[in-house]
Coordinates of C-alpha atoms in Angstrom, one line a residue:
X996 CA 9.7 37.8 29.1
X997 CA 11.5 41.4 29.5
X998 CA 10.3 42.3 26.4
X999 CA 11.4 38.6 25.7
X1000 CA 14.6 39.3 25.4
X1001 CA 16.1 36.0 24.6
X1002 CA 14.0 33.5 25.5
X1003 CA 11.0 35.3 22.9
X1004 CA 13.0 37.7 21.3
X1005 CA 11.6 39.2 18.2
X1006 CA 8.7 36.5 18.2
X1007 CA 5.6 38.0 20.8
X1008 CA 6.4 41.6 20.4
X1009 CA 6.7 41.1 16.3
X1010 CA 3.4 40.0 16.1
X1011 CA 2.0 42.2 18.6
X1012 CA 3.3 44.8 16.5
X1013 CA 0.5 43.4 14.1
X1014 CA -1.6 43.1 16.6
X1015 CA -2.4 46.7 16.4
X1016 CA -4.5 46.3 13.0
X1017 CA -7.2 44.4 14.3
X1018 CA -10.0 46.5 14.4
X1019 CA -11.6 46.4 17.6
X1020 CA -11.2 50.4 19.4
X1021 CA -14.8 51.1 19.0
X1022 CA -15.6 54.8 18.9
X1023 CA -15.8 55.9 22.0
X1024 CA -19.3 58.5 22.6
X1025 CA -17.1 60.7 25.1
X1026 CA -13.6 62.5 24.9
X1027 CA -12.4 59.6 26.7
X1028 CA -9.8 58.0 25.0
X1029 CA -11.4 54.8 23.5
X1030 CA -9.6 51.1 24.3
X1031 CA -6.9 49.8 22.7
X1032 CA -6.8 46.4 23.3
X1033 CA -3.3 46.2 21.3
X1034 CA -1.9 47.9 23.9
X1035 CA -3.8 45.7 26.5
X1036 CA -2.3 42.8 25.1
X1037 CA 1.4 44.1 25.1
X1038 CA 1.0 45.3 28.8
X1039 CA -0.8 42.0 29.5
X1040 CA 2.1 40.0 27.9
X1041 CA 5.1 42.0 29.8
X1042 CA 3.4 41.0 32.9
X1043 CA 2.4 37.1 32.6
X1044 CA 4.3 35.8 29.0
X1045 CA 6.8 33.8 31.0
X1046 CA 6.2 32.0 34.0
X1047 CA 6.2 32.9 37.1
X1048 CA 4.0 36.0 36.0
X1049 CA 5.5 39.3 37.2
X1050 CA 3.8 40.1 40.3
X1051 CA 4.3 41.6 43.6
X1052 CA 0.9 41.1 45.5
X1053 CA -2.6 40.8 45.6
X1054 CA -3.6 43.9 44.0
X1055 CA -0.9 43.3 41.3
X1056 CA -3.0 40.5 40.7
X1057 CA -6.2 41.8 40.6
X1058 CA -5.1 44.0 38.1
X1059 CA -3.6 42.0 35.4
X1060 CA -6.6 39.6 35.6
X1061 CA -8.8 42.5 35.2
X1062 CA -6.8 42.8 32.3
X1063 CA -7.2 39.8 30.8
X1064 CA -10.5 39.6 30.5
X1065 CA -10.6 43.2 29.3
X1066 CA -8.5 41.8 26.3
X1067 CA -10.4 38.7 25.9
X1068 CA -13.8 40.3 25.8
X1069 CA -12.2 42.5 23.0
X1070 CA -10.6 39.5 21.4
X1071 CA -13.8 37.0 21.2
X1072 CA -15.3 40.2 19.7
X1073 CA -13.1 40.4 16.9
X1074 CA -13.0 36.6 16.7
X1075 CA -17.0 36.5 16.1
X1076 CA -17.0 38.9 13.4
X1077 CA -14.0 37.7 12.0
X1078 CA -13.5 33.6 12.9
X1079 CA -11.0 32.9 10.5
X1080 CA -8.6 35.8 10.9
X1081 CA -5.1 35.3 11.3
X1082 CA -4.1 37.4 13.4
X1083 CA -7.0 37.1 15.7
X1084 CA -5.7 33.7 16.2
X1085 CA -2.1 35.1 16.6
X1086 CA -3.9 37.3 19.9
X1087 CA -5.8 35.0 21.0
X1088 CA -2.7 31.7 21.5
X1089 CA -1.0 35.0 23.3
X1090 CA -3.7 35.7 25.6
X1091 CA -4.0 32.6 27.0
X1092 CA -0.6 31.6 26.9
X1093 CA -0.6 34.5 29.7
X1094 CA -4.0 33.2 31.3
X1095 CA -2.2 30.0 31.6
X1096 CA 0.8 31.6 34.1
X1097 CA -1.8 33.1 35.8
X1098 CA -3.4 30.0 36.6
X1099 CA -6.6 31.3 35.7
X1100 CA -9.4 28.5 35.2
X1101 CA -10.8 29.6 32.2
X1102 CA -6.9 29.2 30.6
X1103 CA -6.0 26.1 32.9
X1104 CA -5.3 24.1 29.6
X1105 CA -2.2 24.1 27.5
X1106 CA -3.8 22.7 24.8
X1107 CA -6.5 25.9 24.1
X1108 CA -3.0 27.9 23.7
X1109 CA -1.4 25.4 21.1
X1110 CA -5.1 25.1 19.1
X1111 CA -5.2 28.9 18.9
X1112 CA -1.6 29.1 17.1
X1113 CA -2.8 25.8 15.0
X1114 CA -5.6 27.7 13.7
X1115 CA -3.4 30.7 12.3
X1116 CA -0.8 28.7 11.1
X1117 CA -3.7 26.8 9.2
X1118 CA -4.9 30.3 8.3
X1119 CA -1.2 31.2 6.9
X1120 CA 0.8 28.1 6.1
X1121 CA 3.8 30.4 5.2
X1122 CA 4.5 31.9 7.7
X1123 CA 6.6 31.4 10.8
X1124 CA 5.1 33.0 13.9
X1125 CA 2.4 30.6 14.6
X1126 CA 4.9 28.0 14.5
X1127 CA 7.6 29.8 16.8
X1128 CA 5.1 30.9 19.2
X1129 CA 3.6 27.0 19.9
X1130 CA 6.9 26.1 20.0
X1131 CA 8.7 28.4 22.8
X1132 CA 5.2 28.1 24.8
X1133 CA 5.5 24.5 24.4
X1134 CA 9.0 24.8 26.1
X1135 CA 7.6 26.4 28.9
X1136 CA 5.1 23.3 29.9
X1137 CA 7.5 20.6 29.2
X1138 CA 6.4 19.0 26.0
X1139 CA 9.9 19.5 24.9
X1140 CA 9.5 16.9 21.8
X1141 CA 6.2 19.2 20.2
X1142 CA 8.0 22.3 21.2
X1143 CA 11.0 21.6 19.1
X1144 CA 9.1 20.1 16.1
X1145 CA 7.0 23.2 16.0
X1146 CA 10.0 25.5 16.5
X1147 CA 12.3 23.6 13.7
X1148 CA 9.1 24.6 11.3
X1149 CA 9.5 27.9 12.1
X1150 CA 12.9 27.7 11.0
X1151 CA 12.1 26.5 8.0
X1152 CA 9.5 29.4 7.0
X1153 CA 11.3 32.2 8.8
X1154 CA 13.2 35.3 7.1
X1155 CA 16.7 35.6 8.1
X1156 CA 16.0 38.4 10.3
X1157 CA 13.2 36.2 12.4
X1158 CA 15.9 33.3 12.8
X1159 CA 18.0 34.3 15.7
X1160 CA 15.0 34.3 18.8
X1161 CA 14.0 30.7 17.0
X1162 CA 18.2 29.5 16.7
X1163 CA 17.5 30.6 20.6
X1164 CA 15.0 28.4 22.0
X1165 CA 16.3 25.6 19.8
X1166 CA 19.4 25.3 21.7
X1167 CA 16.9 25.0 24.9
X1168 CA 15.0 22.5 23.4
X1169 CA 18.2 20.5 22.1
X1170 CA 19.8 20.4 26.0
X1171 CA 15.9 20.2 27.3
X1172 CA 15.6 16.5 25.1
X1173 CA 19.2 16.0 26.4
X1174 CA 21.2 15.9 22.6
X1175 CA 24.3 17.6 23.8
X1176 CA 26.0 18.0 20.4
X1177 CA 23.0 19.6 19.0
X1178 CA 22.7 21.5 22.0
X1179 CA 26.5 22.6 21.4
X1180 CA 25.9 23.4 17.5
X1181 CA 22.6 25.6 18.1
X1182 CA 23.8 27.5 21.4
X1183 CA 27.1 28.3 19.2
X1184 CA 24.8 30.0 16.7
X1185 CA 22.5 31.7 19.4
X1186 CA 25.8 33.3 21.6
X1187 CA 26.6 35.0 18.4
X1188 CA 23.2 36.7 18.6
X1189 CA 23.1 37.0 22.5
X1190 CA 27.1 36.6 23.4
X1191 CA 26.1 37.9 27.4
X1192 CA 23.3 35.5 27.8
X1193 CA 24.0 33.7 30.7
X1194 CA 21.2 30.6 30.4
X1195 CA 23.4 29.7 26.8
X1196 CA 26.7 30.2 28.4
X1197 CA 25.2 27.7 31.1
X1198 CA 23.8 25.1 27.8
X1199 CA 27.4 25.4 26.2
X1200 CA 29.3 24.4 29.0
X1201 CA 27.3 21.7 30.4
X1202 CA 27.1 20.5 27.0
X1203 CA 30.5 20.6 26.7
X1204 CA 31.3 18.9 29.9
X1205 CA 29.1 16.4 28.8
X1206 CA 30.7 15.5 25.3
X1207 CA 34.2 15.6 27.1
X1208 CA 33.3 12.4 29.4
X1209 CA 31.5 14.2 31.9
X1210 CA 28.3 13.3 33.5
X1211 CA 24.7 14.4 32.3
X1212 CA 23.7 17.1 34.5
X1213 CA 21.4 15.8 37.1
X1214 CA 18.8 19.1 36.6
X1215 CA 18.2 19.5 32.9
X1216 CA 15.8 22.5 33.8
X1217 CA 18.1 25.8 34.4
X1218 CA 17.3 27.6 37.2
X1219 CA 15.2 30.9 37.2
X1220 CA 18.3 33.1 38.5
X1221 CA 20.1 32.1 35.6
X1222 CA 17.8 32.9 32.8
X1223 CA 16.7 36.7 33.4
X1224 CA 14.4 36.5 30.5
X1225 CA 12.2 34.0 32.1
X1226 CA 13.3 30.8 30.1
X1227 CA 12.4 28.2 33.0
X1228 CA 10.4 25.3 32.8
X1229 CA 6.6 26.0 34.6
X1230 CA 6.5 23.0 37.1
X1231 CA 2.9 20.7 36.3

């Protein structure tokens, strides 16, 4: 996702602003700077948190799995010493959420992203990230019906400032499960937010079409051109 502009706005790169108090840069013996596996994870999550990962070639890809199992050798660290930390959790659903694009086998299953973001939102039943994080990754694999339960939770735990990237993938999910109207009423709220986005302005009209005594759209997914922020639907 850009910085997930749109499609994860304000969700990821929130938490992976928390990210950084997890305790794992280990003194390092030498002036070398030690690791910083919050940055890892950021770096990591510009590169494969949407699908198709952002890749040019072979050595591209070398290097981001490199990095991701730098980050998850920092992570299961943590996550030993600490196995019912929240945010440990939180890292650990993004990490591989990212394996997952990159079609790694140790990350080939959807579920292991969804249980990690279970486990912190068991860990912090108040809070909204967990929830909003399952729920826009859930989007991404098709499991349209789970995604929008999870992200409608998130709406209901979420501060007024965390609403908008939520409001945002609700008006996918909405035109995703094919309920035009809703999919008119949230993507109304969401252009406020995001008035140039062009995957809503796509939503709102074909919505509209629809409710006007049009036909459904043949393609519910949106093609990749038209969401820059990487809001398309990984094939299975």
């Amino acid at each position: 996702m850009p910085r997930l502009d749109g499609f994860g706005t304000g969700g990821p790169l929130s938490f992976l602003a928390l990210v950084g108090l997890l305790m794992l840069a280990a003194p390092a013996p030498t002036p070398t700077p030690a690791p910083d596996p919050a940055a890892d994870l950021n770096r990591l999550f510009e590169i494969a948190g949407a699908y198709p990962p952002r890749l040019t070639g072979p050595a591209d890809r070398a290097r981001a799995e490199a990095l991701w199992f730098r980050v998850r050798s920092a992570l299961e660290s943590a996550s030993a010493g600490r196995p019912n930390d929240y945010r440990t959790h939180l890292a650990l659903g993004l990490l591989y959420r990212c394996g997952y694009n990159l079609d790694l086998k140790e990350a080939t299953s959807s579920d292991l992203v969804v249980r990690h973001f279970k486990a912190a939102s068991v860990l912090e039943p108040l809070k909204s990230e967990p929830h909003y994080e399952s729920g826009e990754f859930l989007l991404t694999t098709g499991r349209f019906e789970e995604g929008k339960r999870e992200l409608d939770l998130a709406l209901s735990l979420a501060t007024d400032a965390d609403k908008p990237p939520i409001i945002h993938n609700l008006c996918f999910a909405a035109y995703y499960l094919k309920d035009f109207r809703q999919a008119v009423t949230v993507c109304t709220q969401a252009l406020a937010f995001a008035p140039d986005h062009p995957g809503l302005k796509i939503i709102l009209e074909r919505s509209q079409a629809v409710l006007g005594g049009g036909p459904p759209p043949e393609t519910i997914v949106i093609p990749a051109e038209d969401v820059p922020d990487g809001k398309i639907i990984r094939p299975q």
